[in-house]
Amino acid sequence: QSLASLAFNDPDGKPMTLGGLSGKTLLVNLWATWCAPCRAEMPALDRLQAEMGGEDFEVVAINVDKDGDEKPKAFLSEIGIENLGYYRDNTLGVFSDLKRRSLALGLPVTLLVGEDGCLLAHMNGPAEWDSADAKRLISTALDGSRAEPVR
């Protein structure tokens, strides 16, 4: 299913959709500062972005705290997050959209999205996103997106 219409704000605070990142394989993660498992997996997401992020792949960690930017930005600074863009949706619209599609049960929720904006896999709950298994999953998705179409 296409996730191109998922709407949130880009790192500059401007509205965007996931479709605006088409052409890249994405690991989309919804998180909040009040979610302990979200907080715990954030350093692994940052390391994954540092190691694998680039023209073909990006970790898109979307903060869904309802209040202002101060608390999430302070948290990211406090734990030394340096490689993730600051994507944001303080309306919970992106979470609600995923919940309607039966993709989100709670936080964190993570989606692997192909370069065409379509869902490849999803997971509810935390994971070690910089583990060998996670990197293998992402590498497989990237290899699939680079494969020549069957004729």
PDB file of N, CA and C in Angstrom, residues 18 20-28 48-49 52-60 87 111-121 134-147:
ATOM      1  N   LEU A  18       5.289  12.019   2.776  1.00  0.00           N
ATOM      2  CA  LEU A  18       6.303  11.002   2.557  1.00  0.00           C
ATOM      3  C   LEU A  18       6.645  10.899   1.070  1.00  0.00           C
ATOM      4  N   GLY A  20       7.260  13.197  -0.823  1.00  0.00           N
ATOM      5  CA  GLY A  20       8.332  14.143  -1.112  1.00  0.00           C
ATOM      6  C   GLY A  20       9.717  13.537  -0.993  1.00  0.00           C
ATOM      7  N   LEU A  21       9.793  12.346  -0.411  1.00  0.00           N
ATOM      8  CA  LEU A  21      11.071  11.654  -0.267  1.00  0.00           C
ATOM      9  C   LEU A  21      11.167  10.458  -1.211  1.00  0.00           C
ATOM     10  N   SER A  22      10.284  10.421  -2.220  1.00  0.00           N
ATOM     11  CA  SER A  22      10.307   9.285  -3.148  1.00  0.00           C
ATOM     12  C   SER A  22      11.660   9.213  -3.837  1.00  0.00           C
ATOM     13  N   GLY A  23      12.026   8.005  -4.215  1.00  0.00           N
ATOM     14  CA  GLY A  23      13.338   7.774  -4.815  1.00  0.00           C
ATOM     15  C   GLY A  23      14.333   7.242  -3.809  1.00  0.00           C
ATOM     16  N   LYS A  24      13.948   7.242  -2.512  1.00  0.00           N
ATOM     17  CA  LYS A  24      14.787   6.696  -1.450  1.00  0.00           C
ATOM     18  C   LYS A  24      14.022   5.583  -0.745  1.00  0.00           C
ATOM     19  N   THR A  25      14.738   4.583  -0.271  1.00  0.00           N
ATOM     20  CA  THR A  25      14.168   3.632   0.664  1.00  0.00           C
ATOM     21  C   THR A  25      14.209   4.307   2.023  1.00  0.00           C
ATOM     22  N   LEU A  26      13.123   4.204   2.782  1.00  0.00           N
ATOM     23  CA  LEU A  26      13.007   4.922   4.058  1.00  0.00           C
ATOM     24  C   LEU A  26      12.711   3.974   5.211  1.00  0.00           C
ATOM     25  N   LEU A  27      13.287   4.256   6.346  1.00  0.00           N
ATOM     26  CA  LEU A  27      12.880   3.630   7.597  1.00  0.00           C
ATOM     27  C   LEU A  27      12.190   4.736   8.377  1.00  0.00           C
ATOM     28  N   VAL A  28      10.860   4.714   8.409  1.00  0.00           N
ATOM     29  CA  VAL A  28      10.062   5.755   9.049  1.00  0.00           C
ATOM     30  C   VAL A  28       9.730   5.284  10.463  1.00  0.00           C
ATOM     31  N   LEU A  48      22.275   4.171  12.735  1.00  0.00           N
ATOM     32  CA  LEU A  48      21.891   3.603  11.444  1.00  0.00           C
ATOM     33  C   LEU A  48      21.935   4.666  10.348  1.00  0.00           C
ATOM     34  N   GLN A  49      21.408   5.849  10.645  1.00  0.00           N
ATOM     35  CA  GLN A  49      21.444   6.939   9.669  1.00  0.00           C
ATOM     36  C   GLN A  49      22.891   7.321   9.352  1.00  0.00           C
ATOM     37  N   MET A  52      24.288   4.187   7.176  1.00  0.00           N
ATOM     38  CA  MET A  52      23.666   3.789   5.906  1.00  0.00           C
ATOM     39  C   MET A  52      22.958   4.917   5.164  1.00  0.00           C
ATOM     40  N   GLY A  53      22.739   6.036   5.847  1.00  0.00           N
ATOM     41  CA  GLY A  53      22.005   7.133   5.228  1.00  0.00           C
ATOM     42  C   GLY A  53      22.750   7.751   4.064  1.00  0.00           C
ATOM     43  N   GLY A  54      22.000   8.229   3.084  1.00  0.00           N
ATOM     44  CA  GLY A  54      22.605   8.848   1.906  1.00  0.00           C
ATOM     45  C   GLY A  54      21.565   9.045   0.817  1.00  0.00           C
ATOM     46  N   GLU A  55      22.013   9.024  -0.428  1.00  0.00           N
ATOM     47  CA  GLU A  55      21.113   9.256  -1.562  1.00  0.00           C
ATOM     48  C   GLU A  55      20.013   8.207  -1.683  1.00  0.00           C
ATOM     49  N   ASP A  56      20.315   6.964  -1.289  1.00  0.00           N
ATOM     50  CA  ASP A  56      19.380   5.859  -1.490  1.00  0.00           C
ATOM     51  C   ASP A  56      18.553   5.504  -0.263  1.00  0.00           C
ATOM     52  N   PHE A  57      18.971   5.949   0.919  1.00  0.00           N
ATOM     53  CA  PHE A  57      18.317   5.526   2.152  1.00  0.00           C
ATOM     54  C   PHE A  57      18.340   6.647   3.190  1.00  0.00           C
ATOM     55  N   GLU A  58      17.221   6.748   3.940  1.00  0.00           N
ATOM     56  CA  GLU A  58      17.160   7.715   5.042  1.00  0.00           C
ATOM     57  C   GLU A  58      16.292   7.172   6.164  1.00  0.00           C
ATOM     58  N   VAL A  59      16.727   7.429   7.384  1.00  0.00           N
ATOM     59  CA  VAL A  59      15.898   7.196   8.562  1.00  0.00           C
ATOM     60  C   VAL A  59      15.085   8.469   8.764  1.00  0.00           C
ATOM     61  N   VAL A  60      13.767   8.333   8.754  1.00  0.00           N
ATOM     62  CA  VAL A  60      12.864   9.464   8.945  1.00  0.00           C
ATOM     63  C   VAL A  60      12.171   9.261  10.287  1.00  0.00           C
ATOM     64  N   TYR A  87      12.013  15.616  11.935  1.00  0.00           N
ATOM     65  CA  TYR A  87      10.682  15.567  11.343  1.00  0.00           C
ATOM     66  C   TYR A  87       9.668  15.595  12.477  1.00  0.00           C
ATOM     67  N   LEU A 111       8.215   1.754   9.952  1.00  0.00           N
ATOM     68  CA  LEU A 111       7.796   1.299   8.630  1.00  0.00           C
ATOM     69  C   LEU A 111       8.995   1.303   7.700  1.00  0.00           C
ATOM     70  N   LEU A 112       9.162   0.243   6.948  1.00  0.00           N
ATOM     71  CA  LEU A 112      10.164   0.213   5.892  1.00  0.00           C
ATOM     72  C   LEU A 112       9.408   0.501   4.607  1.00  0.00           C
ATOM     73  N   VAL A 113       9.803   1.583   3.932  1.00  0.00           N
ATOM     74  CA  VAL A 113       9.081   2.079   2.767  1.00  0.00           C
ATOM     75  C   VAL A 113      10.020   2.072   1.565  1.00  0.00           C
ATOM     76  N   GLY A 114       9.546   1.497   0.462  1.00  0.00           N
ATOM     77  CA  GLY A 114      10.345   1.436  -0.758  1.00  0.00           C
ATOM     78  C   GLY A 114      10.449   2.791  -1.429  1.00  0.00           C
ATOM     79  N   GLU A 115      11.337   2.876  -2.396  1.00  0.00           N
ATOM     80  CA  GLU A 115      11.576   4.155  -3.071  1.00  0.00           C
ATOM     81  C   GLU A 115      10.346   4.659  -3.821  1.00  0.00           C
ATOM     82  N   ASP A 116       9.365   3.778  -4.056  1.00  0.00           N
ATOM     83  CA  ASP A 116       8.116   4.170  -4.716  1.00  0.00           C
ATOM     84  C   ASP A 116       7.054   4.646  -3.721  1.00  0.00           C
ATOM     85  N   GLY A 117       7.418   4.697  -2.427  1.00  0.00           N
ATOM     86  CA  GLY A 117       6.484   5.157  -1.404  1.00  0.00           C
ATOM     87  C   GLY A 117       5.559   4.080  -0.875  1.00  0.00           C
ATOM     88  N   CYS A 118       5.791   2.831  -1.280  1.00  0.00           N
ATOM     89  CA  CYS A 118       4.928   1.728  -0.837  1.00  0.00           C
ATOM     90  C   CYS A 118       5.540   0.981   0.338  1.00  0.00           C
ATOM     91  N   LEU A 119       4.677   0.542   1.228  1.00  0.00           N
ATOM     92  CA  LEU A 119       5.074  -0.190   2.425  1.00  0.00           C
ATOM     93  C   LEU A 119       5.713  -1.520   2.055  1.00  0.00           C
ATOM     94  N   LEU A 120       6.896  -1.785   2.615  1.00  0.00           N
ATOM     95  CA  LEU A 120       7.561  -3.070   2.454  1.00  0.00           C
ATOM     96  C   LEU A 120       7.379  -3.929   3.703  1.00  0.00           C
ATOM     97  N   ALA A 121       7.440  -3.286   4.887  1.00  0.00           N
ATOM     98  CA  ALA A 121       7.308  -3.991   6.161  1.00  0.00           C
ATOM     99  C   ALA A 121       6.981  -2.971   7.239  1.00  0.00           C
ATOM    100  N   ALA A 134      18.961  -5.850  11.353  1.00  0.00           N
ATOM    101  CA  ALA A 134      18.268  -4.671  10.816  1.00  0.00           C
ATOM    102  C   ALA A 134      18.986  -4.158   9.569  1.00  0.00           C
ATOM    103  N   LYS A 135      20.302  -4.115   9.601  1.00  0.00           N
ATOM    104  CA  LYS A 135      21.065  -3.640   8.447  1.00  0.00           C
ATOM    105  C   LYS A 135      20.893  -4.581   7.257  1.00  0.00           C
ATOM    106  N   ARG A 136      20.810  -5.888   7.533  1.00  0.00           N
ATOM    107  CA  ARG A 136      20.594  -6.856   6.464  1.00  0.00           C
ATOM    108  C   ARG A 136      19.219  -6.648   5.828  1.00  0.00           C
ATOM    109  N   LEU A 137      18.198  -6.402   6.650  1.00  0.00           N
ATOM    110  CA  LEU A 137      16.858  -6.135   6.145  1.00  0.00           C
ATOM    111  C   LEU A 137      16.861  -4.908   5.223  1.00  0.00           C
ATOM    112  N   ILE A 138      17.498  -3.846   5.678  1.00  0.00           N
ATOM    113  CA  ILE A 138      17.540  -2.610   4.892  1.00  0.00           C
ATOM    114  C   ILE A 138      18.369  -2.809   3.617  1.00  0.00           C
ATOM    115  N   SER A 139      19.484  -3.503   3.724  1.00  0.00           N
ATOM    116  CA  SER A 139      20.306  -3.783   2.538  1.00  0.00           C
ATOM    117  C   SER A 139      19.528  -4.596   1.513  1.00  0.00           C
ATOM    118  N   THR A 140      18.741  -5.550   1.979  1.00  0.00           N
ATOM    119  CA  THR A 140      17.913  -6.352   1.072  1.00  0.00           C
ATOM    120  C   THR A 140      16.890  -5.470   0.363  1.00  0.00           C
ATOM    121  N   ALA A 141      16.262  -4.569   1.108  1.00  0.00           N
ATOM    122  CA  ALA A 141      15.297  -3.641   0.504  1.00  0.00           C
ATOM    123  C   ALA A 141      15.998  -2.740  -0.516  1.00  0.00           C
ATOM    124  N   LEU A 142      17.185  -2.274  -0.191  1.00  0.00           N
ATOM    125  CA  LEU A 142      17.933  -1.430  -1.123  1.00  0.00           C
ATOM    126  C   LEU A 142      18.345  -2.209  -2.365  1.00  0.00           C
ATOM    127  N   ASP A 143      18.785  -3.436  -2.195  1.00  0.00           N
ATOM    128  CA  ASP A 143      19.174  -4.258  -3.341  1.00  0.00           C
ATOM    129  C   ASP A 143      17.978  -4.511  -4.243  1.00  0.00           C
ATOM    130  N   GLY A 144      16.807  -4.731  -3.639  1.00  0.00           N
ATOM    131  CA  GLY A 144      15.586  -4.948  -4.422  1.00  0.00           C
ATOM    132  C   GLY A 144      15.201  -3.727  -5.221  1.00  0.00           C
ATOM    133  N   SER A 145      15.438  -2.539  -4.652  1.00  0.00           N
ATOM    134  CA  SER A 145      15.074  -1.313  -5.373  1.00  0.00           C
ATOM    135  C   SER A 145      16.046  -1.015  -6.510  1.00  0.00           C
ATOM    136  N   ARG A 146      17.234  -1.591  -6.444  1.00  0.00           N
ATOM    137  CA  ARG A 146      18.231  -1.374  -7.494  1.00  0.00           C
ATOM    138  C   ARG A 146      18.149  -2.428  -8.597  1.00  0.00           C
ATOM    139  N   ALA A 147      17.377  -3.484  -8.340  1.00  0.00           N
ATOM    140  CA  ALA A 147      17.303  -4.587  -9.310  1.00  0.00           C
ATOM    141  C   ALA A 147      16.620  -4.129 -10.593  1.00  0.00           C
TER     142      ALA A 147
END
